[in-house]
PDB file of C-alpha atoms and ligand atoms in Angstrom:
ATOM      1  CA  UNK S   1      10.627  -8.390  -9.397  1.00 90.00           C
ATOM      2  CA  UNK S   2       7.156  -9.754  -7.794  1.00 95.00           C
ATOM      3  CA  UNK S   3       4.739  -7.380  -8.597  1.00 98.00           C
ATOM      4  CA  UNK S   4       2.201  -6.804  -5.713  1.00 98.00           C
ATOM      5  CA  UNK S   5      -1.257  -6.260  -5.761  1.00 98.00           C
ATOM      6  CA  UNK S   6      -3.079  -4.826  -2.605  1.00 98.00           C
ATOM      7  CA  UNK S   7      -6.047  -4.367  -1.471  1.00 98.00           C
ATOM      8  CA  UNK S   8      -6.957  -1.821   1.522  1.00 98.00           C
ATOM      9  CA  UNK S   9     -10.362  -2.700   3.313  1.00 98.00           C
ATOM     10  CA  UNK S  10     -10.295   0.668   5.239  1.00 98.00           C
ATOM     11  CA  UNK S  11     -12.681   0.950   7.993  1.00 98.00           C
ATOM     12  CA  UNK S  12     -15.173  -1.615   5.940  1.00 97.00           C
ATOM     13  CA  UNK S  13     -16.016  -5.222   6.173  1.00 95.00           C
ATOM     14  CA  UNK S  14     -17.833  -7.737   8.738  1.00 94.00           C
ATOM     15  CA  UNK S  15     -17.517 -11.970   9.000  1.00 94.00           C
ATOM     16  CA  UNK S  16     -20.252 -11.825   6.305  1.00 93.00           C
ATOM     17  CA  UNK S  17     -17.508 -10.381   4.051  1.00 94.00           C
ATOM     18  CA  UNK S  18     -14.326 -13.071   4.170  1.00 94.00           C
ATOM     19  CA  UNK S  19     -17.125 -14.911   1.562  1.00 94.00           C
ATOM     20  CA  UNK S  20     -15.212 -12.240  -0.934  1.00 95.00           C
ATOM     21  CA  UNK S  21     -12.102 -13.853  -0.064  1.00 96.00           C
ATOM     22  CA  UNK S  22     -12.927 -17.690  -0.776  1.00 96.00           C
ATOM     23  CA  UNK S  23     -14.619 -16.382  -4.245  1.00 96.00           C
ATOM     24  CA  UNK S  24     -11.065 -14.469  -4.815  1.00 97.00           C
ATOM     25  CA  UNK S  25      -9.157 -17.334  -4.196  1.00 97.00           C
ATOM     26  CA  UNK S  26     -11.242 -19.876  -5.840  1.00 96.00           C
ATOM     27  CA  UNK S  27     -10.848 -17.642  -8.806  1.00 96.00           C
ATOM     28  CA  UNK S  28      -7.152 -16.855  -8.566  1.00 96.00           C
ATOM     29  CA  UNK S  29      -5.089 -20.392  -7.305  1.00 95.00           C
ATOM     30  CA  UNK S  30      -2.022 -19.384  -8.931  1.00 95.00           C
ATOM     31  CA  UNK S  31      -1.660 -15.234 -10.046  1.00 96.00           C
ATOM     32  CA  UNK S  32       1.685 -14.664 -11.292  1.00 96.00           C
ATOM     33  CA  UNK S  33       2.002 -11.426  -9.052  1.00 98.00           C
ATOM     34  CA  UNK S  34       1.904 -11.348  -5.281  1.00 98.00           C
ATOM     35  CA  UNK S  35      -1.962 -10.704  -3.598  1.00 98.00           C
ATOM     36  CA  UNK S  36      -2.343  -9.389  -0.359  1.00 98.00           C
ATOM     37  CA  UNK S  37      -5.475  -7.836   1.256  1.00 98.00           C
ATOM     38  CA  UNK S  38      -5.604  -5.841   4.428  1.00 98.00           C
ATOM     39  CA  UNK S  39      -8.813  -5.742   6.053  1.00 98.00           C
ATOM     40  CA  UNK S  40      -9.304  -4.307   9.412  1.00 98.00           C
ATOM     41  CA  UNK S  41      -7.818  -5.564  12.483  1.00 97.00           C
ATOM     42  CA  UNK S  42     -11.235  -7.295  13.460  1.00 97.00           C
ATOM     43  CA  UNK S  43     -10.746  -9.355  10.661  1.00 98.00           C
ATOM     44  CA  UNK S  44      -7.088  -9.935  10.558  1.00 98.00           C
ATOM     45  CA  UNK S  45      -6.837 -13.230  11.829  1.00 98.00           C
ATOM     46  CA  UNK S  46     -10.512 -14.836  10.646  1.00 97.00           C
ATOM     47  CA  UNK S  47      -9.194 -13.669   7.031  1.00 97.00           C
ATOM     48  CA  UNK S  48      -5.843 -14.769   7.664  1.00 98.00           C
ATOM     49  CA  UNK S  49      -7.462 -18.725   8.198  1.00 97.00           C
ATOM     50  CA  UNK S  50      -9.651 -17.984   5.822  1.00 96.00           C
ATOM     51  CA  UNK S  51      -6.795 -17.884   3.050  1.00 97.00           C
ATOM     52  CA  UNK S  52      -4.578 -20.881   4.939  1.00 95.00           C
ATOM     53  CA  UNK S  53      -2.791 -22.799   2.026  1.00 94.00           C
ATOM     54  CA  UNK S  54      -3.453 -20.401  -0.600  1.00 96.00           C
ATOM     55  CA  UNK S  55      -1.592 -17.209  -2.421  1.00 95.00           C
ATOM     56  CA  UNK S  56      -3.482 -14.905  -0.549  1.00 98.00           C
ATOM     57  CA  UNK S  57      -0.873 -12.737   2.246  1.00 98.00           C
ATOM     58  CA  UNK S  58      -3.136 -10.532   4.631  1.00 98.00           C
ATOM     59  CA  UNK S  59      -1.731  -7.579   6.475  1.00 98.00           C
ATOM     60  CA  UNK S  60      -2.273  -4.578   8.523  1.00 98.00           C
ATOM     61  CA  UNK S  61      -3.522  -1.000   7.967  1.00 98.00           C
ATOM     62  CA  UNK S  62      -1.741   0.580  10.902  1.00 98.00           C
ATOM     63  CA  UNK S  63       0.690  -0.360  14.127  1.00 98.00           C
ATOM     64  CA  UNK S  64       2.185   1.586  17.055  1.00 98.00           C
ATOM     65  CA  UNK S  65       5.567   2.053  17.444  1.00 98.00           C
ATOM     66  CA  UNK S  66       6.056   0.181  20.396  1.00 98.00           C
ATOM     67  CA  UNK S  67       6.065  -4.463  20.175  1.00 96.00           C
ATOM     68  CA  UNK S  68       3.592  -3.891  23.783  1.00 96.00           C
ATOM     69  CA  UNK S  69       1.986  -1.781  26.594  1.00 97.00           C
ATOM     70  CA  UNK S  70      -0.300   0.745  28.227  1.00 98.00           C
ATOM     71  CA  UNK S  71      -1.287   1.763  24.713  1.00 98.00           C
ATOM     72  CA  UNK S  72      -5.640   1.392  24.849  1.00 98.00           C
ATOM     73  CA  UNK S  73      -6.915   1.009  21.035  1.00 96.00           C
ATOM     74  CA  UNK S  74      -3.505   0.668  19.758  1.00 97.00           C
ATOM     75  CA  UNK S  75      -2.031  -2.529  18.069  1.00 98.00           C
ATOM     76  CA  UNK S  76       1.325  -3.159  17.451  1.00 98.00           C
ATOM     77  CA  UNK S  77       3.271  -4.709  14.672  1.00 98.00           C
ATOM     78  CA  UNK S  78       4.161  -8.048  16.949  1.00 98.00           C
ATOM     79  CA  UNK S  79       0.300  -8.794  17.347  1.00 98.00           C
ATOM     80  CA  UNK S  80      -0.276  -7.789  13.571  1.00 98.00           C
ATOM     81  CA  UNK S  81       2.521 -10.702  12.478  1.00 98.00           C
ATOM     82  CA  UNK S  82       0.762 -12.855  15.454  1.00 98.00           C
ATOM     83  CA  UNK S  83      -2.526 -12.796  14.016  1.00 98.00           C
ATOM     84  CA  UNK S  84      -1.103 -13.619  10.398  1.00 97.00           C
ATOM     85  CA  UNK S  85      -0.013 -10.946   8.736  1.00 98.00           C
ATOM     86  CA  UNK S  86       2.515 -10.342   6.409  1.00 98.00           C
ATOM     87  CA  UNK S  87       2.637  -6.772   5.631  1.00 98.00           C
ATOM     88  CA  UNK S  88       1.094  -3.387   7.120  1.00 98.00           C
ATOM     89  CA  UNK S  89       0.465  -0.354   5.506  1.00 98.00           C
ATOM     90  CA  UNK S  90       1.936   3.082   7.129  1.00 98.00           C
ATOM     91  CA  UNK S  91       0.999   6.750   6.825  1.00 98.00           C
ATOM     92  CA  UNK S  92      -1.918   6.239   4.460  1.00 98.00           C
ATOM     93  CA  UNK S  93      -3.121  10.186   3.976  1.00 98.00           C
ATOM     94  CA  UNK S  94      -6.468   8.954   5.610  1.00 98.00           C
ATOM     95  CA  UNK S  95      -3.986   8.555   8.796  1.00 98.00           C
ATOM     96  CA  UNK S  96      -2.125  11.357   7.988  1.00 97.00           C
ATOM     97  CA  UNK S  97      -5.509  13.455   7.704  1.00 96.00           C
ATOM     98  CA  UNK S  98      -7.336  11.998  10.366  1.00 97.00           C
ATOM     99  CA  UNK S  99      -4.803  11.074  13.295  1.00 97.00           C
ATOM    100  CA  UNK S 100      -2.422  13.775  12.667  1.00 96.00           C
ATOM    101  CA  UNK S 101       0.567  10.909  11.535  1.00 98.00           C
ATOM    102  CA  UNK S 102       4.082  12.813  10.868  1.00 98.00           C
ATOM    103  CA  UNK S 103       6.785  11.492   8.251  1.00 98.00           C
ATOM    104  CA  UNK S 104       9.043  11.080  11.639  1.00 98.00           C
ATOM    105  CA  UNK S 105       5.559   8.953  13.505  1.00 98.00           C
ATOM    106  CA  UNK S 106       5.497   7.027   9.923  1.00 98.00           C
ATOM    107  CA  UNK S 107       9.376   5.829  10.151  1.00 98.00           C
ATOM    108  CA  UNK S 108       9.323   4.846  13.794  1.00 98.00           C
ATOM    109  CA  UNK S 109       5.987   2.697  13.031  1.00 98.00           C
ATOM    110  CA  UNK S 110       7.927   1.523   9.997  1.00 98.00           C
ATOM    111  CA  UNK S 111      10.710   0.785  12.169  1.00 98.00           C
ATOM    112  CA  UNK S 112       8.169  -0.871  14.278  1.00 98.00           C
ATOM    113  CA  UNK S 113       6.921  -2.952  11.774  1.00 98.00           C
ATOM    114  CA  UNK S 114      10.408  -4.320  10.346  1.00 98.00           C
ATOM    115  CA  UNK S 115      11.859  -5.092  13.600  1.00 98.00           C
ATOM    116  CA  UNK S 116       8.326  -7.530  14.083  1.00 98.00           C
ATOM    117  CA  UNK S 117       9.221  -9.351  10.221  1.00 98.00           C
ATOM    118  CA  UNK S 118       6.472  -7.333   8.799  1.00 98.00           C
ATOM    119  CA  UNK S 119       6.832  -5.485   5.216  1.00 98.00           C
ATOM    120  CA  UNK S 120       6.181  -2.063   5.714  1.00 98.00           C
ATOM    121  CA  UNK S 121       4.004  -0.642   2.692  1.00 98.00           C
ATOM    122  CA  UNK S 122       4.726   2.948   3.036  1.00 98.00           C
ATOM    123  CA  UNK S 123       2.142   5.656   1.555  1.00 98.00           C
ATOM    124  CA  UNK S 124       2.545   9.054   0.139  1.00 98.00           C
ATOM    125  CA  UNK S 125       0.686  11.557  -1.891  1.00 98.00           C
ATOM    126  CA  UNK S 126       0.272  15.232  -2.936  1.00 98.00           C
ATOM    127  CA  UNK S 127      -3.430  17.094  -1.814  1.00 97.00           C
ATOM    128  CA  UNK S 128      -5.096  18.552  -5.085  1.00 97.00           C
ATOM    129  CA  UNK S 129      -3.723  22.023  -3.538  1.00 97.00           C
ATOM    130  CA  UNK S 130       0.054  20.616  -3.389  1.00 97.00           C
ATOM    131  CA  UNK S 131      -0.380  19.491  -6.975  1.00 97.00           C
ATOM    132  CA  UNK S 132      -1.881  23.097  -8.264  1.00 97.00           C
ATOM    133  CA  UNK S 133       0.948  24.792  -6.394  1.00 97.00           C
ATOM    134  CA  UNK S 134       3.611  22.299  -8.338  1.00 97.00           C
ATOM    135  CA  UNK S 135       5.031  21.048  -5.404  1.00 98.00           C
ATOM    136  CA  UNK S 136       3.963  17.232  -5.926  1.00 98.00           C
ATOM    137  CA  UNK S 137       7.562  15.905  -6.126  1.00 98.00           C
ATOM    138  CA  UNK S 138       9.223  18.336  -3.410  1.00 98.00           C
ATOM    139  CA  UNK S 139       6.544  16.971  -1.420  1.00 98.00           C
ATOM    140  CA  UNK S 140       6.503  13.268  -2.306  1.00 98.00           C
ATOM    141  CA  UNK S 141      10.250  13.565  -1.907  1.00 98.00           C
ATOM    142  CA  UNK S 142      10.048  14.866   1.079  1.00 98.00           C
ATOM    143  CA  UNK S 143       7.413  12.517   2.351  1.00 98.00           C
ATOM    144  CA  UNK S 144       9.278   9.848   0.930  1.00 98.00           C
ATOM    145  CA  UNK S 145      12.629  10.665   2.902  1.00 97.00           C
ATOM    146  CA  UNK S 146      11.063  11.834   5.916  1.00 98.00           C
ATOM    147  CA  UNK S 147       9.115   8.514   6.134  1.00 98.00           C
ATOM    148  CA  UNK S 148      11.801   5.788   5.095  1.00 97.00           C
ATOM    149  CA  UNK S 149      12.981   3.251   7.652  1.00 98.00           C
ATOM    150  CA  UNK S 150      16.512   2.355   8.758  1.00 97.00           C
ATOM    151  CA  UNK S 151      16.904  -0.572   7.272  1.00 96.00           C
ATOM    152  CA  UNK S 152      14.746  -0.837   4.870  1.00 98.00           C
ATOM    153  CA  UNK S 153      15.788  -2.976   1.587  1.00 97.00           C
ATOM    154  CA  UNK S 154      13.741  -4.523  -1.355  1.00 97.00           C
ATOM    155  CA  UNK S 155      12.521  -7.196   0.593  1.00 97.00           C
ATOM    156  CA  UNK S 156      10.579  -5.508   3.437  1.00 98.00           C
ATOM    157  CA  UNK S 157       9.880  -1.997   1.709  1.00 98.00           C
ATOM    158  CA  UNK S 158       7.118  -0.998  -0.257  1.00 98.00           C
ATOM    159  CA  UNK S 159       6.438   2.189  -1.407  1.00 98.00           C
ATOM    160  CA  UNK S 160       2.639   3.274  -2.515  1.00 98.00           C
ATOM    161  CA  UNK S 161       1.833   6.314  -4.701  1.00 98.00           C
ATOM    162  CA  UNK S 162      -1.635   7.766  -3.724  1.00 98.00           C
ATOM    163  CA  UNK S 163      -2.449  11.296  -5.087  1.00 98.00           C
ATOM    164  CA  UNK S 164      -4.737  12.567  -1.866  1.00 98.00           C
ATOM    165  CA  UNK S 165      -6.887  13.253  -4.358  1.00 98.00           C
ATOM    166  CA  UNK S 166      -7.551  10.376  -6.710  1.00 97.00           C
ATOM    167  CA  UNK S 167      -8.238   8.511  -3.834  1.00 97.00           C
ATOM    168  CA  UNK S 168     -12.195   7.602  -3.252  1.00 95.00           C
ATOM    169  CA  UNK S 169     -12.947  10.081  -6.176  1.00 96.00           C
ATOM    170  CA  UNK S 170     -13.417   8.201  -9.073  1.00 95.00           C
ATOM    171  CA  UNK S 171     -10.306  10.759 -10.823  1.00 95.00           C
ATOM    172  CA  UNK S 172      -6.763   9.333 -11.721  1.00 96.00           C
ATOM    173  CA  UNK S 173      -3.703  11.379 -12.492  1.00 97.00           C
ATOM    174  CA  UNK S 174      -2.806  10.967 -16.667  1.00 98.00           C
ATOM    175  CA  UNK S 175      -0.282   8.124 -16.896  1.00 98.00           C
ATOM    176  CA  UNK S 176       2.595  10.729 -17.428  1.00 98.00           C
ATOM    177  CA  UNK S 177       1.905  12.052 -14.213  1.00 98.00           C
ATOM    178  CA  UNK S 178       2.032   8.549 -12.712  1.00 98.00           C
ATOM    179  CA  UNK S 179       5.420   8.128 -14.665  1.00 98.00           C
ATOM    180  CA  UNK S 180       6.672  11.253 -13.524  1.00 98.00           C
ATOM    181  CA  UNK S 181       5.966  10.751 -10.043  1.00 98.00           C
ATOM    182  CA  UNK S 182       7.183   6.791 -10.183  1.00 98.00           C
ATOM    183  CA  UNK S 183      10.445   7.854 -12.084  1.00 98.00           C
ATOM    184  CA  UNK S 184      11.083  10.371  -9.236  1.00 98.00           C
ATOM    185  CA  UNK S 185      10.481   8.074  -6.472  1.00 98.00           C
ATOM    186  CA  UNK S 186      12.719   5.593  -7.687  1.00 98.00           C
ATOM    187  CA  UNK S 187      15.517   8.015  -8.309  1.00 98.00           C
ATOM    188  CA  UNK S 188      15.521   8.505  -4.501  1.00 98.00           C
ATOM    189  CA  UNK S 189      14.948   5.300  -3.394  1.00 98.00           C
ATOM    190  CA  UNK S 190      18.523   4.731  -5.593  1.00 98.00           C
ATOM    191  CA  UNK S 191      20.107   7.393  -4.079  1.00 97.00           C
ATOM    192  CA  UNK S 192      18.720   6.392  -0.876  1.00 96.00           C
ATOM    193  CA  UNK S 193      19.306   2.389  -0.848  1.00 97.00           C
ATOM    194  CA  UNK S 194      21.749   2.143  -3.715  1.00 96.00           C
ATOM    195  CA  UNK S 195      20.693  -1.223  -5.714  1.00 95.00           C
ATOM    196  CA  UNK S 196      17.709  -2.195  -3.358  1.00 95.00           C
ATOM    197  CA  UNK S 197      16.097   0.696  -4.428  1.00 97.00           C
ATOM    198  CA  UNK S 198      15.764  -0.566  -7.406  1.00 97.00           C
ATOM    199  CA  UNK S 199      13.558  -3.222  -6.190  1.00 97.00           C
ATOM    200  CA  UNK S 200      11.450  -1.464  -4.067  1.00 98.00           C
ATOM    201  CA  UNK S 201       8.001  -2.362  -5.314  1.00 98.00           C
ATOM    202  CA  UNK S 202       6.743   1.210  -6.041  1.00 98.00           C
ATOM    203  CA  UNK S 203       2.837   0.824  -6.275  1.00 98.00           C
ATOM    204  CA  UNK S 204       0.251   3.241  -7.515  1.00 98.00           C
ATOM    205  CA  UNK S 205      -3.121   3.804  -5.427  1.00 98.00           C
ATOM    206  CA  UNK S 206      -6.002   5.937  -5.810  1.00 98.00           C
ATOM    207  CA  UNK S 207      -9.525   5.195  -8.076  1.00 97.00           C
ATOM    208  CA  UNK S 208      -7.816   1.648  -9.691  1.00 98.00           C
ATOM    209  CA  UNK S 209     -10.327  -0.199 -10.972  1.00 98.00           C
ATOM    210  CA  UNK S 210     -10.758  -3.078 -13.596  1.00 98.00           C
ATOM    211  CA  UNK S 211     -11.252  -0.454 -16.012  1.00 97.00           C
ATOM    212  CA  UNK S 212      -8.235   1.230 -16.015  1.00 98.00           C
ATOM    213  CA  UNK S 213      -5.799  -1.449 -14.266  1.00 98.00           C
ATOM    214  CA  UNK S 214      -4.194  -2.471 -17.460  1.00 98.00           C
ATOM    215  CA  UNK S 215      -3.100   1.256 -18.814  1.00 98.00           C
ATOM    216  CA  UNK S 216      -1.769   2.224 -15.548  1.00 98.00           C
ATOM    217  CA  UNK S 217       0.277  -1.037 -15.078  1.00 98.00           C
ATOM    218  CA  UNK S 218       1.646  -0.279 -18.233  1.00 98.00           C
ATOM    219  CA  UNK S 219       3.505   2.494 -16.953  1.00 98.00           C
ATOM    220  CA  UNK S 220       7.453   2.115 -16.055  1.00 97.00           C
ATOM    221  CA  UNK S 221       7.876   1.838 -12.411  1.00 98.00           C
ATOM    222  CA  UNK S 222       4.625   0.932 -11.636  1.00 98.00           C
ATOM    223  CA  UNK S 223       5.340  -2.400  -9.730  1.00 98.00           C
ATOM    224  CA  UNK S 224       1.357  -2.814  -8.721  1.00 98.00           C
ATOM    225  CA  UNK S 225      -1.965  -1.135  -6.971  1.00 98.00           C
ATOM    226  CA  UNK S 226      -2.772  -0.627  -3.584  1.00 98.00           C
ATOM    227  CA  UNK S 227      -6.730  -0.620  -4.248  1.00 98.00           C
ATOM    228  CA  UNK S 228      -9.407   0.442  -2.109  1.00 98.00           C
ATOM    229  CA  UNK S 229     -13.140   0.326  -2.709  1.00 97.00           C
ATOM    230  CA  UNK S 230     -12.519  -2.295  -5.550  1.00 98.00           C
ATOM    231  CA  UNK S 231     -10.471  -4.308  -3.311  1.00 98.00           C
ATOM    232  CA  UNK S 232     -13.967  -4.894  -1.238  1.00 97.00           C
ATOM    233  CA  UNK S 233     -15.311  -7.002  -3.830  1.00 97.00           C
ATOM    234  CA  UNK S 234     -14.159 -10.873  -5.184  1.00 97.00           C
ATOM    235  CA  UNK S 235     -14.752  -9.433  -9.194  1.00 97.00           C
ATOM    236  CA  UNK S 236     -13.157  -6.132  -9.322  1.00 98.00           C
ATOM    237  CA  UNK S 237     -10.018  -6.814  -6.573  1.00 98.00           C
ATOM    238  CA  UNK S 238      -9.899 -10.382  -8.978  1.00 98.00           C
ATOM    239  CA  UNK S 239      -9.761  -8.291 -12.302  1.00 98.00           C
ATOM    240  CA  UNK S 240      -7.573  -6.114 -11.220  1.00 98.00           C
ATOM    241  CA  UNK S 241      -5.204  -8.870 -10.257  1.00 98.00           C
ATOM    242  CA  UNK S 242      -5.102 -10.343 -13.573  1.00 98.00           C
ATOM    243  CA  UNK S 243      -4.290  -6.943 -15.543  1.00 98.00           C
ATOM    244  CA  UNK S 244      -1.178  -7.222 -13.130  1.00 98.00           C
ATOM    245  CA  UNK S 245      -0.241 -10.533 -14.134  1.00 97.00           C
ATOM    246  CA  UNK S 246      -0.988 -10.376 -17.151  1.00 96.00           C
ATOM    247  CA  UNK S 247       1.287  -6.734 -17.539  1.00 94.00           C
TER     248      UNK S 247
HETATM  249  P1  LIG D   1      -9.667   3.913  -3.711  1.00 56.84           P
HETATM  250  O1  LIG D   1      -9.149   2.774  -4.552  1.00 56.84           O
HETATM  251  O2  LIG D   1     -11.011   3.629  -3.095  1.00 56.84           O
HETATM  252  O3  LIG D   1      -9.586   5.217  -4.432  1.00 56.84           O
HETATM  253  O4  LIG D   1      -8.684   4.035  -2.431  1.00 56.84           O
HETATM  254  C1  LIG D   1      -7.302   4.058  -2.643  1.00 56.84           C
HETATM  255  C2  LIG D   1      -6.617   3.933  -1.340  1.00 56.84           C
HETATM  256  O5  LIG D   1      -6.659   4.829  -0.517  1.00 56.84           O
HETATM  257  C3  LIG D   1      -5.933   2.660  -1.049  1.00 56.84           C
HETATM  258  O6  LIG D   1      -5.152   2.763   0.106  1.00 56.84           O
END
């Protein structure tokens, strides 16, 4: 399997900032794992020309559910894959949090996004209060299920790993808790998508940094990063990319 490493811009970045993205490239020709950035929409396409003829992918951080229509401030999956995108990530907990996104809104944009030839990166992740209580796998199980799109195989399914509370916080889970949760996830995606599952790239998310990159792709079932703030800069987002080929 490919492994994947992504980076999520999040609600950050301006023209000034696709210079990150011709250092990252210069720097990385040839990394023997897949590299894909998602900046925001703004940005989609400039970035997407920006990385023409390189390894570089660039995707999405969001799409409706509907390919068109009376939808103001909405983009859907067709115009995401227009501008250049490969990929779009779903039901991020910032989306969850902040727009109110359901498992059953995260399918049907899922849905969305693999009916457009997108690869739907599909995020999930316990709250520090979830974890306390010990209900991070019924929860990541159930996010997990809830969220999964009909036809989803190996090829245009990824699944990302981010503990609500690792994320932007500078704290990681131990790398048996990463294990645990991995192992778990990929037990369902089995029993949910019999052999594909076990391709599903499964990656982890939440305070990766060049620092601890290596240890956590170390873990079984760890198939990459989706990275924020250290996605934002050339150095870190480059480092980062090594310790996956290099795992
Ligand atoms: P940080 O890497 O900034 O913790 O963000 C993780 C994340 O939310 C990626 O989607």
């Amino acid at each position: 399997m490919q492994k994947l490493a992504a980076g999520n811009w999040k609600m950050n970045g301006s023209a000034a900032a696709l210079a990150e993205v011709g250092a990252l490239i210069a720097a990385h020709p040839a990394p023997a794992c897949e590299m894909l950035l998602c900046p925001p929409a703004t940005l989609l396409a400039q970035m997407t020309w920006a990385a023409r003829g390189s390894k570089l992918m660039t995707g999405g951080q969001d799409c409706h559910t509907k390919a068109s229509g009376a939808h103001t401030g909405d983009i859907s999956a067709a115009m995401l894959k227009d501008a250049g995108a490969s990929h779009v990530i779903l039901g991020h907990s910032e989306r969850r949090a902040d727009h109110g996104e359901s498992d059953a809104l995260v399918k049907a944009k899922a849905e969305a996004a693999l009916a457009a030839g997108l690869t739907a990166i599909v995020c999930l992740g316990e709250t520090e209060a979830q974890r306390d209580a010990g209900e991070t796998l019924a929860l990541c199980g159930s996010q997990l299920n809830g969220s999964l799109p009909e036809g989803a195989n190996a090829a245009n399914l990824v699944v990302a790993y981010e503990p609500v509370w690792a994320i932007g916080t500078g704290r990681t889970p131990t790398l048996d808790q990463i294990a645990e949760v991995h192992g778990f996830l990929r037990a369902q995606l089995v029993k949910r998508l019999g052999e594909d599952g076990h391709g599903v790239r499964l990656l982890y998310g939440g305070s990766v940094k060049p620092s601890n990159a290596a240890e956590i792709f170390a873990v079984r079932d760890v198939d990459g990063a989706l990275v924020g703030g250290a996605s934002l800069k050339a150095a870190d987002f480059g480092a980062i990319v090594a310790a996956l080929s290099a795992a």
